[in-house]
Tab-separated table of C-alpha atoms in Angstrom:
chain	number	residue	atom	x	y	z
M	781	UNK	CA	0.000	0.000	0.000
M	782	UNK	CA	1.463	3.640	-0.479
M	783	UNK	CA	0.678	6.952	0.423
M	784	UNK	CA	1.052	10.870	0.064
M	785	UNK	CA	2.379	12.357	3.409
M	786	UNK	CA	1.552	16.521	3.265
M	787	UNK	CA	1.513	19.439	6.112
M	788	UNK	CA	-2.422	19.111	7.236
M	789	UNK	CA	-2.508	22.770	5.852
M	790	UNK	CA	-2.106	21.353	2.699
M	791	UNK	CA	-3.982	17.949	2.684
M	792	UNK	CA	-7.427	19.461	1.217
M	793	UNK	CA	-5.690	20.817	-2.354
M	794	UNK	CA	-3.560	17.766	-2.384
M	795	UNK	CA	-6.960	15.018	-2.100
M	796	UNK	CA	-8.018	17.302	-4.586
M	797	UNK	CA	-4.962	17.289	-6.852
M	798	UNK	CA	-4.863	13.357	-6.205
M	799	UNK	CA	-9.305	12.727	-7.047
M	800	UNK	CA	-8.219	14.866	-10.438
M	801	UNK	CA	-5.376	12.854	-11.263
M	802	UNK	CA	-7.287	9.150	-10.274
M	803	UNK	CA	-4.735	8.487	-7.638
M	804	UNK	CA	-6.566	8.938	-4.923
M	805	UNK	CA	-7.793	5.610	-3.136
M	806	UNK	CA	-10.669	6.207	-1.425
M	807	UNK	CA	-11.004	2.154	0.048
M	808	UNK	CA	-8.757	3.469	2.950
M	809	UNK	CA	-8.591	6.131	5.191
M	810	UNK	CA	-7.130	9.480	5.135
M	811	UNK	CA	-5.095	9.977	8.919
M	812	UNK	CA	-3.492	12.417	10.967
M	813	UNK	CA	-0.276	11.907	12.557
M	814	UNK	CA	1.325	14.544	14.564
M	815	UNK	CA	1.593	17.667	11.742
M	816	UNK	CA	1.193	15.891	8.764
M	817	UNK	CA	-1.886	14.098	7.131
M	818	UNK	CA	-1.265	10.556	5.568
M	819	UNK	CA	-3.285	10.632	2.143
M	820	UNK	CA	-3.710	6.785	0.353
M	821	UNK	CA	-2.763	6.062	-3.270
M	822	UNK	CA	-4.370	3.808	-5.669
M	823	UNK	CA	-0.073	2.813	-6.486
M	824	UNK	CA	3.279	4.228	-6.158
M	825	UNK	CA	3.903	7.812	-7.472
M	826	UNK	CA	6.403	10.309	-7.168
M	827	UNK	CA	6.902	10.999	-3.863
M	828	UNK	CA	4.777	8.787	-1.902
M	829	UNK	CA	5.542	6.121	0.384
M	830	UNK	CA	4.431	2.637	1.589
M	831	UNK	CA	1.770	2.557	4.225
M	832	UNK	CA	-0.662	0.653	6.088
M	833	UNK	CA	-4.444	2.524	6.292
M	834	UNK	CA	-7.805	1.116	7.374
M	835	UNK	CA	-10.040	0.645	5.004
M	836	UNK	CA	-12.987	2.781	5.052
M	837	UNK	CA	-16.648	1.546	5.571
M	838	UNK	CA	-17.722	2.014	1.677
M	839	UNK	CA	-21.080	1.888	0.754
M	840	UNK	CA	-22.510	-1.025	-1.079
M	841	UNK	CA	-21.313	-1.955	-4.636
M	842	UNK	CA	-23.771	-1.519	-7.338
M	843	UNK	CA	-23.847	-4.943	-7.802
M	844	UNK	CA	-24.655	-6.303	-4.529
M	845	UNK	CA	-27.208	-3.250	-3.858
M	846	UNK	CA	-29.094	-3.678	-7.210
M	847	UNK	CA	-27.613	-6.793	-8.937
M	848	UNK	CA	-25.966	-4.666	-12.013
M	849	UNK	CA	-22.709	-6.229	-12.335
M	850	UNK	CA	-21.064	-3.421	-14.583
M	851	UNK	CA	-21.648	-0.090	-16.236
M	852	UNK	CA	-18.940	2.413	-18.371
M	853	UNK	CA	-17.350	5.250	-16.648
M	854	UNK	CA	-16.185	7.748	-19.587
M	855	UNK	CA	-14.257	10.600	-18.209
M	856	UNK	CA	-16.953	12.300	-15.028
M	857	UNK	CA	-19.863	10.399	-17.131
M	858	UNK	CA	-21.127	6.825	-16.153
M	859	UNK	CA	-23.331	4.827	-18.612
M	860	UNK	CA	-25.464	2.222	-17.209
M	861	UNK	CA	-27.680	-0.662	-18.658
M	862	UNK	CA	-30.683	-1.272	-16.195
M	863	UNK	CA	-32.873	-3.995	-17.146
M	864	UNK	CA	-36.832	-3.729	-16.905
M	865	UNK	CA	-37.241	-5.113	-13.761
M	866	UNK	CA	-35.139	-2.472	-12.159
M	867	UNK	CA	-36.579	0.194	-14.076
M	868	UNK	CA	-38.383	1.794	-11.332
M	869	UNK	CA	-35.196	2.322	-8.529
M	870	UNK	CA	-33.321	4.160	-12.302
M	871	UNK	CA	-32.659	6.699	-10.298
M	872	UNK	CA	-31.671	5.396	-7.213
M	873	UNK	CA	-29.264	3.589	-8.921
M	874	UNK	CA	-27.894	6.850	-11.055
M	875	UNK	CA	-27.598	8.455	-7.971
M	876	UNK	CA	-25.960	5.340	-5.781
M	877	UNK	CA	-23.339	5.560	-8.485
M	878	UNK	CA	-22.710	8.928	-8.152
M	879	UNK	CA	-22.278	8.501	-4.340
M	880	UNK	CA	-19.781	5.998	-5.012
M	881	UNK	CA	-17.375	7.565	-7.338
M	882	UNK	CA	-17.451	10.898	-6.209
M	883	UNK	CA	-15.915	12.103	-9.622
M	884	UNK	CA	-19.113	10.761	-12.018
M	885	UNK	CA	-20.845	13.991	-12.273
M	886	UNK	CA	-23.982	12.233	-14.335
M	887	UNK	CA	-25.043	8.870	-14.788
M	888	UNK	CA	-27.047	7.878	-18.067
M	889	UNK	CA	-29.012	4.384	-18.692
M	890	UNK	CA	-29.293	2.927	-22.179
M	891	UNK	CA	-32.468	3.361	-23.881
M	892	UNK	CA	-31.610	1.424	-26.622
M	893	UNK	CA	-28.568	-0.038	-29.088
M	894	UNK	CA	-25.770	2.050	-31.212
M	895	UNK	CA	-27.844	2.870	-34.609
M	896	UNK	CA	-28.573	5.583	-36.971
M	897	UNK	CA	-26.434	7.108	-39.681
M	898	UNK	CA	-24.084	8.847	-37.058
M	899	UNK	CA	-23.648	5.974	-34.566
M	900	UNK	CA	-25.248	7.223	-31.825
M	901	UNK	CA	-26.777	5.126	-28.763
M	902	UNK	CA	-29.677	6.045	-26.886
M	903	UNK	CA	-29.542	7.283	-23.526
M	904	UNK	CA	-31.484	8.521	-20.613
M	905	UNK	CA	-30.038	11.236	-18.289
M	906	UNK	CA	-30.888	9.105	-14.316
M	907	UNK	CA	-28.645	11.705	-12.282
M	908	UNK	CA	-26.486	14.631	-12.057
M	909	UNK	CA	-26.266	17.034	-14.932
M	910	UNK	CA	-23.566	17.464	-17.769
M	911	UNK	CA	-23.283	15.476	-21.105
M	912	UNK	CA	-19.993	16.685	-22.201
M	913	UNK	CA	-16.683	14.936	-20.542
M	914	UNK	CA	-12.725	14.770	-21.550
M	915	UNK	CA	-11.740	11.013	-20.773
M	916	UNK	CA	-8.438	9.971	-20.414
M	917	UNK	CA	-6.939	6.664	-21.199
M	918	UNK	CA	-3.179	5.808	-21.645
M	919	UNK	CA	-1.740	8.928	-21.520
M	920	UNK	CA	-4.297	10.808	-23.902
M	921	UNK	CA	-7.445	12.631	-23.500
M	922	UNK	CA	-10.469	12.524	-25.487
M	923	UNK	CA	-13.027	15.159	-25.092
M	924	UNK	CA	-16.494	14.349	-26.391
M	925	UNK	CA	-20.098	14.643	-25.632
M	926	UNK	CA	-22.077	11.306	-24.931
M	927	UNK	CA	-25.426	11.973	-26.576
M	928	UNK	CA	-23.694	13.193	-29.380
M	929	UNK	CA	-21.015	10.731	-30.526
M	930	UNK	CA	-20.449	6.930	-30.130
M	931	UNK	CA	-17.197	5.997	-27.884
M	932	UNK	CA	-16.465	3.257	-25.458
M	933	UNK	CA	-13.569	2.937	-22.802
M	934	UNK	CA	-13.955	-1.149	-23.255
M	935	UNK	CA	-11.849	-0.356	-26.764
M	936	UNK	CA	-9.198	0.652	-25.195
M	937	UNK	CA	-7.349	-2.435	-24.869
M	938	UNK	CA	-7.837	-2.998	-29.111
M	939	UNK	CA	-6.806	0.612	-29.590
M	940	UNK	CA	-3.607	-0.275	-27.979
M	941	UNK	CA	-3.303	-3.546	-29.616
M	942	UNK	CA	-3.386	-1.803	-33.468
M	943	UNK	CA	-0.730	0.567	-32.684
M	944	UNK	CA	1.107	-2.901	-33.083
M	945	UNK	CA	0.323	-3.151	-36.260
M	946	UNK	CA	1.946	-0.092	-37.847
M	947	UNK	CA	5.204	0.470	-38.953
M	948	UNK	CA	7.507	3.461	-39.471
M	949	UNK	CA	6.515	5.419	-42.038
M	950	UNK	CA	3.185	3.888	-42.630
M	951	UNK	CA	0.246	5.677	-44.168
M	952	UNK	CA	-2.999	4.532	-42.654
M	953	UNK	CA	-6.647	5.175	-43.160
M	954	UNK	CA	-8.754	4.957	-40.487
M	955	UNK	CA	-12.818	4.941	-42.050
M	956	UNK	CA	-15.463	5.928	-39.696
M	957	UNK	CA	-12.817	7.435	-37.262
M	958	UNK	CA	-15.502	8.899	-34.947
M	959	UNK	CA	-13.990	11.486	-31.994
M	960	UNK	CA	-10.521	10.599	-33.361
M	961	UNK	CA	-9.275	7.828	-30.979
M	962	UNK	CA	-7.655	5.235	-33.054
M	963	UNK	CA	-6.136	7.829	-35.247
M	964	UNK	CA	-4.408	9.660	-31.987
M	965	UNK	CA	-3.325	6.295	-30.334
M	966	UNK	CA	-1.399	5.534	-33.819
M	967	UNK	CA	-0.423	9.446	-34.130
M	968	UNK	CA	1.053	9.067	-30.011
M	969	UNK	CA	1.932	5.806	-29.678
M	970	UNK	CA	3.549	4.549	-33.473
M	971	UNK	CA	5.830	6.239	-36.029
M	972	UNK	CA	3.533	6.487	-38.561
M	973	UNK	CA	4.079	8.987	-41.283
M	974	UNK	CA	0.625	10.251	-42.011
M	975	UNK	CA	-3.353	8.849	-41.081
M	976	UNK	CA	-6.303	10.183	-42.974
M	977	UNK	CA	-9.050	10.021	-40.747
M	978	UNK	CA	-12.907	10.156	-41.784
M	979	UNK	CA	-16.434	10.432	-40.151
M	980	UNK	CA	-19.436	11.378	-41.532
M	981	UNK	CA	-20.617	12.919	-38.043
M	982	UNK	CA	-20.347	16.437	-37.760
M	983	UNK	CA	-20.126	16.655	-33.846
M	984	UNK	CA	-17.941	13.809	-34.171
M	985	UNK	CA	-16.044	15.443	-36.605
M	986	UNK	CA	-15.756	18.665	-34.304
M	987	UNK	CA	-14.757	16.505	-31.191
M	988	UNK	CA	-11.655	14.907	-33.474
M	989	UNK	CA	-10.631	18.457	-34.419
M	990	UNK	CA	-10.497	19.226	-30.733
M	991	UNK	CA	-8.944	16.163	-29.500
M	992	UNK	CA	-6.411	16.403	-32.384
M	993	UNK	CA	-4.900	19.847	-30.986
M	994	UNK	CA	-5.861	18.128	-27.419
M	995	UNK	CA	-3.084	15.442	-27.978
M	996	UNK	CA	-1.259	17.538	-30.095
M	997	UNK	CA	-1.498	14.865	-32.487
M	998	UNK	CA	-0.808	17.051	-35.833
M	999	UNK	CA	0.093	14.400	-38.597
M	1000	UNK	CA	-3.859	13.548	-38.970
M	1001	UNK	CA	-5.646	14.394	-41.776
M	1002	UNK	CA	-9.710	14.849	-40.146
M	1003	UNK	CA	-11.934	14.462	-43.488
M	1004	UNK	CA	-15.954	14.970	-42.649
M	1005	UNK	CA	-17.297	13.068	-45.038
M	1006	UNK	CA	-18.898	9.613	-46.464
M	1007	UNK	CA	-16.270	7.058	-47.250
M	1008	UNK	CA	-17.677	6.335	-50.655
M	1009	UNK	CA	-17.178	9.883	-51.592
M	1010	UNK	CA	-13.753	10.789	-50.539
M	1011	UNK	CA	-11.819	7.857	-50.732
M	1012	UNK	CA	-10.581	7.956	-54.150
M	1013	UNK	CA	-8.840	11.109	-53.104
M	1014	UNK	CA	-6.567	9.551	-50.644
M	1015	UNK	CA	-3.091	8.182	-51.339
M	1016	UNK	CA	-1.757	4.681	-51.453
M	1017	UNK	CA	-1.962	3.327	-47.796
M	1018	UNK	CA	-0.059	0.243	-45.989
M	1019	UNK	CA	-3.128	-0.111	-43.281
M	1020	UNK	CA	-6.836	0.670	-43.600
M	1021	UNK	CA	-8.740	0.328	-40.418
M	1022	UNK	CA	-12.693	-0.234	-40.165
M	1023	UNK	CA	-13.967	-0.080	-36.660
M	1024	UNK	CA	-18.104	0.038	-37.634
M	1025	UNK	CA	-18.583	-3.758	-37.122
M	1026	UNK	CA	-22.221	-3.508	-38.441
M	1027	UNK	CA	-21.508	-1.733	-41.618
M	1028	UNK	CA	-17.963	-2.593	-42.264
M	1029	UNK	CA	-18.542	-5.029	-44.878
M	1030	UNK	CA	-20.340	-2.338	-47.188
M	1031	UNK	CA	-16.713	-0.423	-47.394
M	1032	UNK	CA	-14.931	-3.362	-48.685
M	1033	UNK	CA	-14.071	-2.088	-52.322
M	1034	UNK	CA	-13.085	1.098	-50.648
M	1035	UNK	CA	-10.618	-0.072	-48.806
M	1036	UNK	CA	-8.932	-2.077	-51.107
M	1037	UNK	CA	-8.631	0.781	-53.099
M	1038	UNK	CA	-6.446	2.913	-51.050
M	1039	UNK	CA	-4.376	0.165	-50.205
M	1040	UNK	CA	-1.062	-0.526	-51.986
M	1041	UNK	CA	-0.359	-3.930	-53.238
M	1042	UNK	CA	0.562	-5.919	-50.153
M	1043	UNK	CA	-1.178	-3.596	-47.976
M	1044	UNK	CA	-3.621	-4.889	-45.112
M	1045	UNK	CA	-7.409	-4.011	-43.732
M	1046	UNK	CA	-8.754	-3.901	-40.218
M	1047	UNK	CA	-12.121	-5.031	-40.240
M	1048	UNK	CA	-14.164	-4.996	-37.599
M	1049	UNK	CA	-17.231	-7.910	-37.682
M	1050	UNK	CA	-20.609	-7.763	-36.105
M	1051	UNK	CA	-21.895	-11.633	-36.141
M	1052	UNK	CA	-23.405	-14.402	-34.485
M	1053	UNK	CA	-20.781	-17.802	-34.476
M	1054	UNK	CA	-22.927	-19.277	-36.896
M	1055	UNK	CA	-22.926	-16.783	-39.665
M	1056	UNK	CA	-19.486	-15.553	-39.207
M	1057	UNK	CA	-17.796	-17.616	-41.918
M	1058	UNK	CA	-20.726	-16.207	-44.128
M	1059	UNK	CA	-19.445	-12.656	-43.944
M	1060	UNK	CA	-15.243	-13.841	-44.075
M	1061	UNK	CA	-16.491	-15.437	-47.010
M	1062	UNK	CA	-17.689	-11.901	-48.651
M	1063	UNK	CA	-14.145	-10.485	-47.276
M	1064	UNK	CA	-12.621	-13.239	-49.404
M	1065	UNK	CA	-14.682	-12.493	-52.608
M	1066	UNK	CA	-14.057	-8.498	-51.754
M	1067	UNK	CA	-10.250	-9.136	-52.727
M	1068	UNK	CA	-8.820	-9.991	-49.661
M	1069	UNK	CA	-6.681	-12.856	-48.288
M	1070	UNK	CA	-7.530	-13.404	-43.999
M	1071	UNK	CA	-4.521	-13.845	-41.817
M	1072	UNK	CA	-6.033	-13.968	-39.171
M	1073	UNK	CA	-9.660	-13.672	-37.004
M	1074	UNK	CA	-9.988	-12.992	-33.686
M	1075	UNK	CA	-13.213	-13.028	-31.450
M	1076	UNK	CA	-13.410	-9.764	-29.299
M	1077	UNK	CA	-16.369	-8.279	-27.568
M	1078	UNK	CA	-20.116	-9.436	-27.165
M	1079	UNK	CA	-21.869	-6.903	-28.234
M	1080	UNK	CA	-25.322	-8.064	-28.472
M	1081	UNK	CA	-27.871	-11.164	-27.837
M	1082	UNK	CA	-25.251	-14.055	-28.786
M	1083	UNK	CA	-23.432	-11.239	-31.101
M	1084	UNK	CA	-19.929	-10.418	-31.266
M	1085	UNK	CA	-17.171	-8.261	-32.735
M	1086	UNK	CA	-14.352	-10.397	-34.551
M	1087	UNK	CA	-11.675	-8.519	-35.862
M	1088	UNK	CA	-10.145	-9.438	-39.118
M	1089	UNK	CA	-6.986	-9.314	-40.065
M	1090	UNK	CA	-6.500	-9.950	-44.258
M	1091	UNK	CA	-4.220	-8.370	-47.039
M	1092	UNK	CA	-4.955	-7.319	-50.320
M	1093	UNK	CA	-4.602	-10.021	-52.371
């Protein structure tokens, strides 16, 4: 276990300083020894030392108060799915959360699944106030407003794993690039030359613009516009990257086409088990040989996202 050890004169700005930076840990107490206050740590930081705190008498989990096993936490904003049977306590439970992580500033529920022309899911304000968030994952920040644009923290872990993928000098297309995430992970985190990065969303579009000077992530090219439209104006890529699994397959022939001859594609899959070799086998007719396929999220009744991995062929 470590801790922060301060002056008690200054142990009020520095919880504060430590609930804005995440690090503080409030499953322990906070305790006063002589002239100095003894502040816990989620981990080791600069400065801090080890420590042994009591643990503080937390309120129930969500889980065990109201049998919801998970829910999203996007920057101050929580996003919940509460089934019908626990419709009627919505905003107990919005407002439980909010007691429990004292930086959620608003809780939403899901009113219904990801859909529409600009991605957008569904949701129900169930406590606090505020739509519009900057969330921060990995060492960047992504500022965005939840009823406005699609993004999910759960990604976070594929977002790392494509930066992987790209190698120096690469030119990459990312299609339906939403807020801008995958394109600033590979801008931060890879030595790729140049990414041209499109969404047909114009809030979307205006969060990437932001987030791009956020994260200071200048070699992206933001494009608002439809895929079909603009993507005989790009140049010869080595990657293209499609991250809509329920619409990737209609953007086939456009990715191919901005890919150079041994180039490779990113496609993201919505399916059930049984109908997934169905759609590999339009990949396959599309032009495109599969390395690889890889089952990631559930993201619906017996659906999942598998991402595929081919080359141009």
């Amino acid at each position: 276990m470590y801790a922060v050890k301060v002056k008690k004169e200054l142990a009020q700005k520095r919880i504060n300083q430590l609930k804005k930076q995440g690090f503080y840990d409030d499953s322990r107490r906070t305790i006063s020894k002589n002239d100095s206050v003894i502040i816990p740590v989620v981990k080791r930081i600069a400065g801090s030392i080890k420590a042994e705190l009591p643990e503080t008498n937390r309120a129930q989990s969500v889980s065990d108060k109201f049998g919801i096993s998970s829910f999203d936490i996007i920057g101050e904003l929580a996003i919940i799915f509460i089934p019908d049977t626990k419709q009627a306590r919505k905003t107990e439970i919005g407002q439980h959360i909010i007691k429990l992580y004292p930086r959620v500033k608003a809780v939403y529920a899901e009113t219904g699944i990801t859909s529409g022309k600009f991605r957008v899911q569904p949701l129900e304000l169930i406590a606090g106030t505020g739509s519009e968030t900057i969330h921060k994952e990995n060492g960047l920040s992504f500022k965005l407003d939840i009823t406005k644009v699609f993004f999910s923290p759960r990604q976070s872990t594929e977002r790392m794993r494509l930066t992987k993928l790209v190698g120096s000098g690469d030119t990459v297309a990312v299609f339906f690039a939403g807020i801008g995430p995958i394109p600033i992970y590979l801008s931060k985190l890879t030595e790729v030359e140049k990414i041209y990065a499109i969404e047909l969303n114009p809030d979307a579009y205006s969060y990437m613009l932001e987030n791009i000077k956020l994260n200071k992530a200048y070699n992206i090219v933001a494009i608002r516009d439809d895929v079909k439209q603009v993507y005989s104006q790009l140049p010869e890529c080595e990657l293209a990257i499609l991250p809509l699994p329920r619409g990737s397959l209609e953007y086939l022939s456009q990715a191919r086409a901005v890919l150079k001859p041994d180039g490779q594609a990113i496609i993201y899959v919505a399916a059930r088990e049984d109908e997934l070799a169905s759609k590999l086998k339009i990949i396959e007719q599309a032009g495109f040989l599969i390395k690889e396929t890889r089952k990631e999220l559930e993201i619906g009744p017996r659906e999942w996202r598998f991402v595929v991995q081919a080359v141009k062929s």
